[in-house]
Coordinates of C-alpha atoms and ligand atoms in Angstrom, one line a residue:
X121 CA 4.0 -0.2 2.1
X122 CA 5.8 1.9 4.6
X123 CA 6.0 5.4 6.0
X124 CA 7.6 6.7 2.9
X125 CA 4.8 5.4 0.8
X126 CA 2.4 7.0 3.2
X127 CA 4.1 10.4 2.8
X128 CA 3.9 10.0 -0.9
X129 CA 0.3 9.1 -0.8
X130 CA -0.4 12.2 1.2
X131 CA 0.9 14.2 -1.7
X132 CA -1.4 12.4 -4.2
X133 CA -4.4 14.4 -5.2
X134 CA -6.6 13.3 -8.1
X135 CA -8.6 16.1 -9.8
X136 CA -11.8 14.8 -8.1
X137 CA -10.2 14.9 -4.6
X138 CA -10.2 18.7 -4.8
X139 CA -13.9 18.7 -4.2
X140 CA -14.8 19.2 -0.5
X141 CA -17.6 16.6 -0.4
X142 CA -18.4 13.5 -2.4
X143 CA -22.2 13.4 -1.8
X144 CA -22.9 12.3 -5.3
X145 CA -20.5 9.4 -5.0
X146 CA -22.2 8.2 -1.8
X147 CA -25.8 8.6 -2.9
X148 CA -26.5 5.3 -4.5
X149 CA -25.3 1.8 -3.6
X150 CA -26.2 -1.5 -5.2
X151 CA -25.2 -5.1 -4.9
X152 CA -23.6 -6.7 -7.9
X153 CA -25.2 -9.9 -9.0
X154 CA -24.4 -11.4 -12.4
X155 CA -23.2 -8.2 -13.9
X156 CA -26.3 -6.3 -12.7
X157 CA -26.4 -3.6 -10.0
X158 CA -29.5 -4.5 -7.9
X159 CA -31.2 -3.5 -4.7
X160 CA -30.7 -5.6 -1.6
X161 CA -33.5 -7.6 -0.1
X162 CA -33.0 -5.3 2.9
X163 CA -30.8 -2.4 3.9
X164 CA -28.4 -1.6 6.8
X165 CA -27.2 1.7 8.2
X166 CA -23.6 2.6 7.7
X167 CA -22.2 4.8 10.5
X168 CA -19.6 7.5 10.1
X169 CA -17.2 6.7 13.0
X170 CA -16.1 10.3 13.2
X171 CA -19.6 11.4 14.1
X172 CA -21.4 8.3 15.4
X173 CA -24.2 9.2 13.0
X174 CA -25.6 7.4 10.0
X175 CA -23.7 8.2 6.8
X176 CA -26.0 6.4 4.4
X177 CA -27.7 3.1 4.0
X178 CA -26.4 0.1 2.1
X179 CA -28.2 -2.8 0.4
X180 CA -28.2 -6.0 2.4
X181 CA -28.5 -9.4 0.8
X182 CA -30.6 -12.2 2.0
X183 CA -30.1 -15.9 1.7
X184 CA -31.7 -16.1 -1.8
X185 CA -29.4 -13.4 -3.1
X186 CA -26.4 -15.3 -1.7
X187 CA -27.6 -18.3 -3.8
X188 CA -27.9 -16.0 -6.8
X189 CA -24.3 -14.7 -6.5
X190 CA -22.8 -18.1 -6.0
X191 CA -24.8 -19.4 -9.0
X192 CA -23.7 -16.4 -11.1
X193 CA -20.0 -16.9 -10.2
X194 CA -20.3 -20.6 -11.0
X195 CA -22.0 -19.9 -14.4
X196 CA -19.3 -17.4 -15.3
X197 CA -16.4 -19.7 -14.4
X198 CA -16.1 -21.9 -17.6
X199 CA -15.8 -18.9 -19.9
X200 CA -13.6 -16.9 -17.6
X201 CA -11.2 -19.8 -16.8
X202 CA -10.9 -20.5 -20.6
X203 CA -10.0 -16.8 -21.3
X204 CA -6.3 -16.6 -22.0
X205 CA -4.4 -15.4 -18.9
X206 CA -3.0 -12.3 -20.7
X207 CA -6.6 -11.2 -21.5
X208 CA -7.5 -11.6 -17.9
X209 CA -4.5 -9.5 -17.0
X210 CA -5.5 -6.8 -19.4
X211 CA -8.9 -6.6 -17.7
X212 CA -7.2 -6.3 -14.3
X213 CA -5.3 -3.3 -15.8
X214 CA -8.6 -1.8 -16.9
X215 CA -9.9 -2.2 -13.4
X216 CA -6.8 -0.5 -12.0
X217 CA -7.3 2.4 -14.5
X218 CA -11.0 2.7 -13.5
X219 CA -10.1 2.8 -9.8
X220 CA -7.3 5.3 -10.5
X221 CA -9.7 7.6 -12.4
X222 CA -11.9 7.8 -9.2
X223 CA -9.2 7.5 -6.5
X224 CA -10.0 10.8 -4.9
X225 CA -13.7 9.9 -4.5
X226 CA -12.8 6.4 -3.3
X227 CA -10.4 7.7 -0.7
X228 CA -12.9 10.2 0.7
X229 CA -15.6 7.6 0.8
X230 CA -13.1 5.3 2.6
X231 CA -12.4 8.0 5.2
X232 CA -16.0 8.6 5.8
X233 CA -17.0 4.9 6.3
X234 CA -13.7 3.7 7.9
X235 CA -12.5 6.8 9.8
X236 CA -8.8 6.8 8.7
X237 CA -7.2 10.2 7.9
X238 CA -7.5 11.1 4.2
X239 CA -3.8 10.7 3.4
X240 CA -4.0 7.1 4.7
X241 CA -7.1 6.5 2.6
X242 CA -5.3 7.8 -0.5
X243 CA -2.4 5.5 0.3
X244 CA -4.8 2.5 0.6
X245 CA -6.3 3.3 -2.8
X246 CA -2.9 3.8 -4.3
X247 CA -1.7 0.5 -2.9
X248 CA -4.9 -1.2 -4.2
X249 CA -4.2 0.1 -7.7
X250 CA -0.6 -1.1 -7.4
X251 CA -1.9 -4.5 -6.3
X252 CA -4.0 -4.9 -9.4
X253 CA -1.1 -3.9 -11.6
X254 CA 1.3 -6.2 -9.7
X255 CA -0.8 -9.3 -10.2
X256 CA -1.6 -8.3 -13.8
X257 CA 2.2 -8.6 -14.5
X258 CA 2.5 -12.1 -13.2
X259 CA 2.2 -15.4 -15.1
X260 CA 1.4 -19.0 -14.3
X261 CA 3.4 -20.9 -16.9
X262 CA 3.5 -24.7 -16.9
X263 CA 6.8 -25.9 -15.4
X264 CA 8.8 -29.0 -16.5
X265 CA 9.8 -30.6 -13.2
X266 CA 11.6 -33.5 -14.7
X267 CA 12.6 -34.8 -18.1
X268 CA 14.7 -37.7 -19.2
X269 CA 14.6 -40.5 -21.8
X270 CA 11.7 -42.3 -20.2
X271 CA 9.3 -39.5 -18.9
X272 CA 8.4 -35.9 -18.8
X273 CA 6.7 -34.4 -15.7
X274 CA 4.9 -31.1 -16.0
X275 CA 3.2 -29.0 -13.3
X276 CA 0.2 -26.8 -14.4
X277 CA -1.6 -24.3 -12.3
X278 CA -5.4 -24.6 -12.9
X279 CA -8.1 -22.3 -11.7
X280 CA -10.1 -23.5 -8.7
X281 CA -13.6 -22.2 -9.4
X282 CA -15.7 -19.8 -7.2
X283 CA -13.6 -17.9 -4.6
X284 CA -15.3 -16.2 -1.6
X285 CA -13.4 -13.1 -0.7
X286 CA -14.3 -12.0 2.8
X287 CA -12.8 -8.9 4.2
X288 CA -12.6 -6.9 7.5
X289 CA -13.2 -3.3 8.2
X290 CA -9.7 -1.9 8.8
X291 CA -8.4 -1.9 5.2
X292 CA -11.5 -2.8 3.2
X293 CA -10.2 -1.9 -0.3
X294 CA -6.6 -3.1 0.0
X295 CA -7.6 -6.5 1.6
X296 CA -10.2 -7.0 -1.1
X297 CA -7.7 -6.3 -3.9
X298 CA -5.2 -8.8 -2.3
X299 CA -7.8 -11.4 -3.0
X300 CA -9.6 -10.3 -6.1
X301 CA -6.5 -9.6 -8.2
X302 CA -4.8 -13.0 -7.8
X303 CA -8.2 -14.9 -7.9
X304 CA -9.1 -13.3 -11.3
X305 CA -5.7 -13.6 -12.8
X306 CA -5.7 -17.3 -11.8
X307 CA -9.0 -17.8 -13.8
X308 CA -11.4 -17.9 -10.8
X309 CA -14.6 -16.0 -10.3
X310 CA -15.4 -14.2 -7.1
X311 CA -18.1 -13.5 -4.6
X312 CA -16.9 -10.5 -2.4
X313 CA -18.4 -9.9 1.0
X314 CA -17.1 -6.9 3.0
X315 CA -17.6 -6.3 6.7
X316 CA -21.0 -4.8 7.5
X317 CA -19.6 -1.6 8.9
X318 CA -17.5 -0.8 5.8
X319 CA -19.4 -2.0 2.8
X320 CA -19.5 1.2 0.7
X321 CA -16.1 1.2 -1.0
X322 CA -16.6 -2.5 -1.9
X323 CA -20.0 -1.7 -3.4
X324 CA -18.4 1.1 -5.4
X325 CA -15.7 -1.3 -6.6
X326 CA -18.5 -3.6 -7.7
X327 CA -19.7 -0.8 -10.0
X328 CA -16.2 -0.7 -11.6
X329 CA -16.4 -4.4 -12.1
X330 CA -19.9 -4.1 -13.7
X331 CA -18.4 -1.7 -16.2
X332 CA -15.2 -3.7 -16.8
X333 CA -15.7 -7.4 -16.5
X334 CA -18.0 -10.1 -18.0
X335 CA -21.2 -10.6 -15.9
X336 CA -20.7 -12.9 -12.9
X337 CA -16.9 -12.8 -12.8
X338 CA -17.1 -10.6 -9.7
X339 CA -20.2 -10.4 -7.6
X340 CA -20.6 -8.3 -4.4
X341 CA -23.0 -8.9 -1.5
X342 CA -23.3 -7.3 1.9
X343 CA -24.6 -9.0 5.0
X344 CA -25.0 -8.2 8.7
X345 CA -22.6 -10.9 9.8
X346 CA -25.3 -13.4 9.0
X347 CA -24.4 -15.0 5.6
X348 CA -20.7 -15.9 6.3
X349 CA -21.4 -19.5 7.3
X350 CA -23.7 -20.1 4.3
X351 CA -21.1 -18.6 2.0
X352 CA -18.0 -20.4 3.4
X353 CA -19.9 -23.7 3.6
X354 CA -21.5 -23.5 0.1
X355 CA -20.8 -26.6 -1.9
X356 CA -20.2 -24.5 -5.1
X357 CA -17.5 -22.3 -3.5
X358 CA -14.1 -23.8 -4.1
X359 CA -11.9 -21.5 -2.0
X360 CA -12.3 -19.0 0.8
X361 CA -9.9 -16.2 1.0
X362 CA -10.6 -14.6 4.4
X363 CA -9.1 -11.8 6.5
X364 CA -10.5 -11.2 9.9
X365 CA -10.2 -12.2 13.5
X366 CA -8.9 -15.6 14.7
X367 CA -12.2 -16.4 16.2
X368 CA -14.1 -16.0 13.0
X369 CA -11.2 -17.7 11.1
X370 CA -11.9 -20.8 13.1
X371 CA -15.6 -20.7 12.2
X372 CA -14.6 -20.4 8.5
X373 CA -12.3 -23.4 8.7
X374 CA -15.1 -25.4 10.3
X375 CA -17.7 -24.6 7.8
X376 CA -15.3 -25.0 4.9
X377 CA -14.4 -28.5 6.0
X378 CA -17.6 -30.0 4.6
X379 CA -16.2 -29.9 1.1
X380 CA -12.5 -29.5 2.0
X381 CA -12.3 -26.1 0.4
X382 CA -9.0 -24.4 -0.2
X383 CA -8.4 -21.7 2.5
X384 CA -6.3 -18.7 3.0
X385 CA -6.8 -17.3 6.5
X386 CA -5.1 -14.0 7.4
X387 CA -6.1 -13.6 11.1
X388 CA -5.4 -11.7 14.2
X389 CA -2.0 -10.8 15.7
X390 CA -0.3 -9.6 18.9
X391 CA 3.0 -8.5 17.4
X392 CA 5.8 -8.0 19.9
X393 CA 8.6 -5.6 19.3
X394 CA 11.9 -6.0 21.2
X395 CA 14.1 -3.0 21.8
X396 CA 17.7 -4.1 22.6
X397 CA 19.9 -2.2 25.1
X398 CA 22.0 -0.6 22.3
X399 CA 19.1 1.1 20.6
X400 CA 18.8 4.9 20.6
X401 CA 15.5 5.8 22.3
X402 CA 15.1 9.0 20.4
X403 CA 15.7 7.3 17.1
X404 CA 13.5 4.3 17.5
X405 CA 10.6 5.7 19.5
X406 CA 9.0 7.6 16.6
X407 CA 9.2 4.6 14.3
X408 CA 7.8 2.3 16.9
X409 CA 5.1 4.7 17.8
X410 CA 4.0 5.0 14.1
X411 CA 3.9 1.3 13.8
X412 CA 1.8 0.9 16.9
X413 CA -0.7 3.7 16.1
X414 CA -1.1 3.2 12.4
X415 CA -4.9 3.1 11.7
X416 CA -5.5 4.0 15.3
X417 CA -3.9 0.7 16.2
X418 CA -6.4 -1.2 14.1
X419 CA -3.8 -3.0 11.9
X420 CA -3.3 -6.7 12.0
X421 CA 0.5 -6.1 12.0
X422 CA 0.6 -3.1 14.3
X423 CA 3.0 -3.3 17.2
X424 CA 0.8 -4.5 20.0
X425 CA 3.4 -5.3 22.8
X426 CA 6.7 -3.5 23.3
X427 CA 9.5 -5.1 25.3
X428 CA 12.3 -2.6 26.2
X429 CA 15.6 -3.3 28.0
X430 CA 15.8 -2.1 31.5
X431 CA 18.6 0.3 30.8
X432 CA 16.6 2.5 28.3
X433 CA 13.1 1.7 29.5
X434 CA 12.4 5.1 31.1
X435 CA 13.8 7.0 28.1
X436 CA 11.7 5.0 25.6
X437 CA 8.5 5.4 27.7
X438 CA 9.1 9.1 28.0
X439 CA 9.6 9.5 24.2
X440 CA 6.5 7.4 23.4
X441 CA 4.4 9.5 25.9
X442 CA 5.6 12.7 24.3
X443 CA 4.6 11.5 20.8
X444 CA 1.2 10.3 22.0
X445 CA 0.5 13.7 23.6
X446 CA 1.5 15.5 20.4
X447 CA -0.8 13.4 18.1
X448 CA -3.7 15.3 16.6
X449 CA -6.8 13.1 16.9
X450 CA -9.9 14.0 14.9
X451 CA -12.1 13.5 11.9
X452 CA -10.1 12.0 9.1
X453 CA -11.3 14.6 6.6
X454 CA -9.9 17.5 8.7
X455 CA -6.5 18.4 7.2
X456 CA -4.5 18.4 10.4
X457 CA -5.7 15.0 11.7
X458 CA -3.0 12.4 12.3
X459 CA -5.2 9.8 13.9
X460 CA -8.8 9.0 13.3
X461 CA -11.5 7.4 15.4
X462 CA -11.9 3.7 16.0
X463 CA -14.0 2.1 13.2
X464 CA -17.1 1.1 15.0
X465 CA -19.0 1.1 18.2
X466 CA -18.3 -2.5 19.2
X467 CA -14.5 -1.9 18.8
X468 CA -14.8 1.4 20.7
X469 CA -16.5 -0.5 23.6
X470 CA -13.8 -3.2 23.5
X471 CA -10.9 -0.7 23.6
X472 CA -12.6 1.1 26.5
X473 CA -12.3 -2.2 28.3
X474 CA -8.5 -2.3 27.6
X475 CA -8.2 1.3 28.8
X476 CA -9.8 0.3 32.1
X477 CA -7.4 -2.7 32.3
X478 CA -4.5 -0.4 31.6
X479 CA -5.5 2.1 34.4
X480 CA -6.0 -0.8 36.9
X481 CA -2.9 -2.9 36.1
X482 CA -0.3 -0.4 34.8
X483 CA 0.8 3.2 34.8
X484 CA -0.6 5.4 32.1
X485 CA 2.1 7.6 30.7
X486 CA -0.1 9.4 28.1
X487 CA -3.7 9.3 27.1
X488 CA -5.8 6.7 29.0
X489 CA -9.3 7.9 28.0
X490 CA -11.7 8.7 25.2
X491 CA -12.3 12.1 23.6
X492 CA -15.2 14.1 24.9
X493 CA -16.9 14.5 21.5
X494 CA -19.3 12.5 19.2
X495 CA -17.7 9.6 17.4
X496 CA -15.5 6.7 18.5
X497 CA -12.3 8.6 19.5
X498 CA -9.7 7.2 21.8
X499 CA -6.7 9.1 23.1
X500 CA -3.4 7.5 21.9
X501 CA -2.3 5.7 25.1
X502 CA 1.1 4.5 26.4
X503 CA 1.0 2.2 29.4
X504 CA 4.1 1.2 31.4
X505 CA 4.8 -1.1 34.4
X506 CA 2.1 -3.6 33.3
X507 CA 2.5 -7.3 33.7
X508 CA 2.6 -9.9 30.9
X509 CA -0.6 -11.5 32.0
X510 CA -2.6 -8.3 31.8
X511 CA -5.4 -8.4 29.2
X512 CA -3.6 -5.5 27.3
X513 CA -0.5 -7.6 26.8
X514 CA -2.2 -11.0 26.2
X515 CA -5.1 -10.1 23.9
X516 CA -5.3 -8.3 20.6
X517 CA -6.3 -4.7 21.6
X518 CA -6.8 -3.5 18.0
X519 CA -6.7 0.1 19.3
X520 CA -4.3 2.9 20.1
X521 CA -3.2 1.6 23.5
X522 CA 0.4 0.3 23.7
X523 CA 1.7 -1.7 26.7
X524 CA 5.5 -1.2 27.3
X525 CA 7.0 -4.1 29.2
X526 CA 10.4 -4.2 30.8
X527 CA 13.1 -6.9 30.5
X528 CA 16.7 -7.3 31.5
X529 CA 17.6 -10.7 29.9
X530 CA 17.2 -11.1 26.2
X531 CA 16.4 -14.8 26.4
X532 CA 13.6 -13.9 28.8
X533 CA 12.3 -11.2 26.4
X534 CA 12.3 -13.7 23.5
X535 CA 10.5 -16.3 25.5
X536 CA 7.8 -13.7 26.6
X537 CA 7.4 -12.4 23.1
X538 CA 6.8 -16.0 21.9
X539 CA 4.5 -16.9 24.7
X540 CA 1.3 -16.3 22.7
X541 CA -1.0 -18.3 20.3
X542 CA -0.6 -15.5 17.7
X543 CA 2.3 -15.4 15.3
X544 CA 1.7 -12.7 12.7
X545 CA 4.6 -10.3 12.9
X546 CA 7.4 -9.1 15.2
X547 CA 10.4 -6.8 15.2
X548 CA 13.7 -6.2 16.8
X549 CA 15.3 -2.7 17.3
X550 CA 19.0 -2.3 17.7
X551 CA 22.0 -0.2 16.5
X552 CA 23.7 -3.6 15.6
X553 CA 21.9 -5.2 12.7
X554 CA 23.6 -8.5 12.9
X555 CA 22.8 -8.8 16.6
X556 CA 19.2 -7.9 15.9
X557 CA 19.1 -10.5 13.1
X558 CA 20.1 -13.2 15.6
X559 CA 17.2 -12.2 17.9
X560 CA 14.8 -11.9 14.9
X561 CA 15.6 -15.5 13.9
X562 CA 14.2 -16.7 17.3
X563 CA 10.8 -15.0 17.1
X564 CA 8.0 -17.2 16.1
X565 CA 6.0 -15.2 13.5
X566 CA 5.3 -15.1 9.8
X567 CA 7.3 -11.8 9.3
X568 CA 10.0 -10.4 11.6
X569 CA 11.4 -7.0 10.8
X570 CA 14.7 -5.4 12.0
X571 CA 14.6 -1.7 12.8
X572 CA 11.2 -1.3 11.1
X573 CA 7.7 -2.8 11.3
X574 CA 4.6 -2.9 9.0
X575 CA 6.7 -2.9 5.8
X576 CA 4.9 -5.4 3.5
X577 CA 5.9 -5.6 -0.2
X578 CA 3.7 -6.8 -3.0
X579 CA 6.3 -9.3 -4.1
X580 CA 7.0 -10.5 -0.6
X581 CA 5.0 -13.5 0.8
X582 CA 2.8 -12.5 3.7
X583 CA 1.7 -15.2 6.1
X584 CA 0.8 -15.8 9.7
X585 CA 2.3 -18.4 11.9
X586 CA 0.4 -20.3 14.7
X587 CA -3.2 -19.0 15.1
X588 CA -2.5 -15.9 13.0
X589 CA -3.3 -17.7 9.8
X590 CA -2.9 -20.4 7.2
X591 CA -1.6 -19.8 3.7
X592 CA 0.2 -17.0 1.9
X593 CA -1.0 -13.7 0.4
X594 CA 0.8 -11.5 -2.2
X595 CA 3.8 -12.6 -4.3
X596 CA 3.9 -15.4 -6.9
X597 CA 3.3 -17.8 -4.0
X598 CA 0.2 -16.0 -3.0
X599 CA -1.0 -16.1 -6.7
X600 CA -0.4 -19.9 -6.8
X601 CA -2.7 -20.3 -3.8
X602 CA -5.6 -19.4 -6.1
X603 CA -4.8 -22.4 -8.3
X604 CA -4.7 -26.2 -8.1
X605 CA -1.3 -27.6 -9.0
X606 CA -1.9 -30.5 -11.4
X607 CA 1.0 -32.8 -12.3
X608 CA 1.0 -34.3 -15.8
X609 CA 3.4 -37.3 -15.9
X610 CA 4.0 -38.5 -19.4
X611 CA 5.7 -41.7 -20.6
X612 CA 8.1 -41.2 -23.5
Ligands
LIG108 P1 -14.2 -10.4 11.9 O1 -13.6 -11.7 12.0 O2 -15.2 -10.0 12.9 O3 -14.9 -10.1 10.5 C1 -14.2 -10.3 9.3 C2 -15.2 -10.7 8.2 O4 -15.7 -11.9 8.4 C3 -16.3 -9.7 8.0 O5 -16.6 -9.5 6.6 C4 -17.5 -10.4 8.7 O6 -18.7 -10.0 8.2 C5 -17.2 -11.9 8.3 N1 -17.8 -12.9 9.1 C6 -18.3 -12.8 10.3 N2 -18.8 -14.0 10.8 C7 -18.5 -14.9 9.8 C8 -18.6 -16.3 9.6 N3 -19.2 -17.0 10.6 N4 -18.2 -16.9 8.5 C9 -17.6 -16.1 7.6 N5 -17.4 -14.8 7.6 C10 -17.8 -14.2 8.7 O7 -13.0 -9.3 11.9 P2 -13.0 -7.7 11.9 O8 -13.4 -7.4 13.3 O9 -13.8 -7.2 10.8 O10 -11.5 -7.4 11.7 C11 -10.5 -7.3 12.7 C12 -9.7 -8.5 12.8 O11 -9.1 -8.8 11.5 C13 -8.5 -8.4 13.7 O12 -8.4 -9.6 14.5 C14 -7.3 -8.3 12.8 O13 -6.1 -8.7 13.4 C15 -7.7 -9.1 11.7 N6 -7.0 -8.7 10.5 C16 -6.0 -9.6 10.0 C17 -5.2 -9.3 8.9 C18 -4.2 -10.2 8.4 O14 -3.7 -10.0 7.3 N7 -3.8 -11.2 9.2 C19 -5.5 -8.0 8.3 C20 -6.4 -7.2 8.8 C21 -7.2 -7.6 9.9

């Protein structure tokens, strides 16, 4: 997943994406409980972040419907886990084909509920399809760990049971697929719960599951941030696969502790990028800018702090400022838009607080305010001469506001980059790859890139260090997290 993939996705147009609206596609949303598409006990309004107005309403589950989905997933588990893995894989492929057939509509719906520019929505759907196909091609064979004249030791990977898949609002489809695909291949059943501000694409995915999978294997509910604790604490849920903020991740861990559930927590980040003195400002600035502003800065692995050597500090700030001023901000459905709005009102208010902090504690090179129009639009903002203890440098801004910090000694830069409770990603930028590798090896994070950022491969383990997470997603290792390793130790 990198800039090249994004460019490619921009060129993808399914037949349905030629239509200008997808009103039909958004007219009707239902929960998925035990294979049936049903009304919610209530409803909630879904806002289009590009207008600040209601897009449609979504069904909202109550506690009784939560009990129904967990019971449905539990009832479906024995037959699904007994289904041969290759048959489960074939159904994942069917799901991928079903999503592919509607990718244009899914992408437009995603832009309308999430705000991201349409090419990025198309990219997210394309990656989601790739994710289903990637996991469908994997296997979980038993492994002989030891064999001699007296004993044979075999490791099996057995399904866990019901998996709760809880997702945030920045990449609602992709982060759902990262969980659903390995959970299903591993023989588990699923209760999916999207964020309340982006439930629509997950509900539409539920419709694909209703057409493709046996009843109860995947269930979808929507809440208003009020059913999370009951779901993650439910005794019939075996594993929670969660992506969201560190604060909520801690609550998930606490409520899951009652039955010692398996957990994968992909949480917040405050990724530092360090630019060494030998980097070419004109060459690195566009790449750094793209990695900081992807999804309007609302990516867990966006660059959120930039440390630049004193000797090229002014040049890098100038380039970043120019790029920010040239960025076209607007409705993601408009063809020229390069950056969309923030996803929701709460995030908009939060980022306004960071802008205020930036104006007070630093020098704004470009941007610094909100757009004077309806919707949650923030100007891409570059801030220089700001201290490490400013809120913008210490906290996760999750918005298009990048602090650029100066350093003169590399040991000092590394210490400052590591001085955080987060540890999701980081990057080092230099014209000398070996030198950059040496610095990268000293950054405390799950992934550290050299001369790039944001590049995550399906076959590459993705994990957060420190308070950025627990466990691994994607890759064979990520698949195995949806299983229980069982050792069978036989006497001969
Ligand atoms: P959030 O933590 O507010 O919400 C995430 C999900 O948790 C939503 O579905 C929400 O309804 C649910 N939830 C809320 N309270 C809950 C509870 N008590 N128990 C269980 N579930 C509960 O996060 P967000 O604001 O939607 O997303 C932004 C955050 O997600 C950022 O911190 C970002 O860095 C992080 N994120 C991390 C990754 C990663 O892979 N590490 C990827 C994307 C986003």
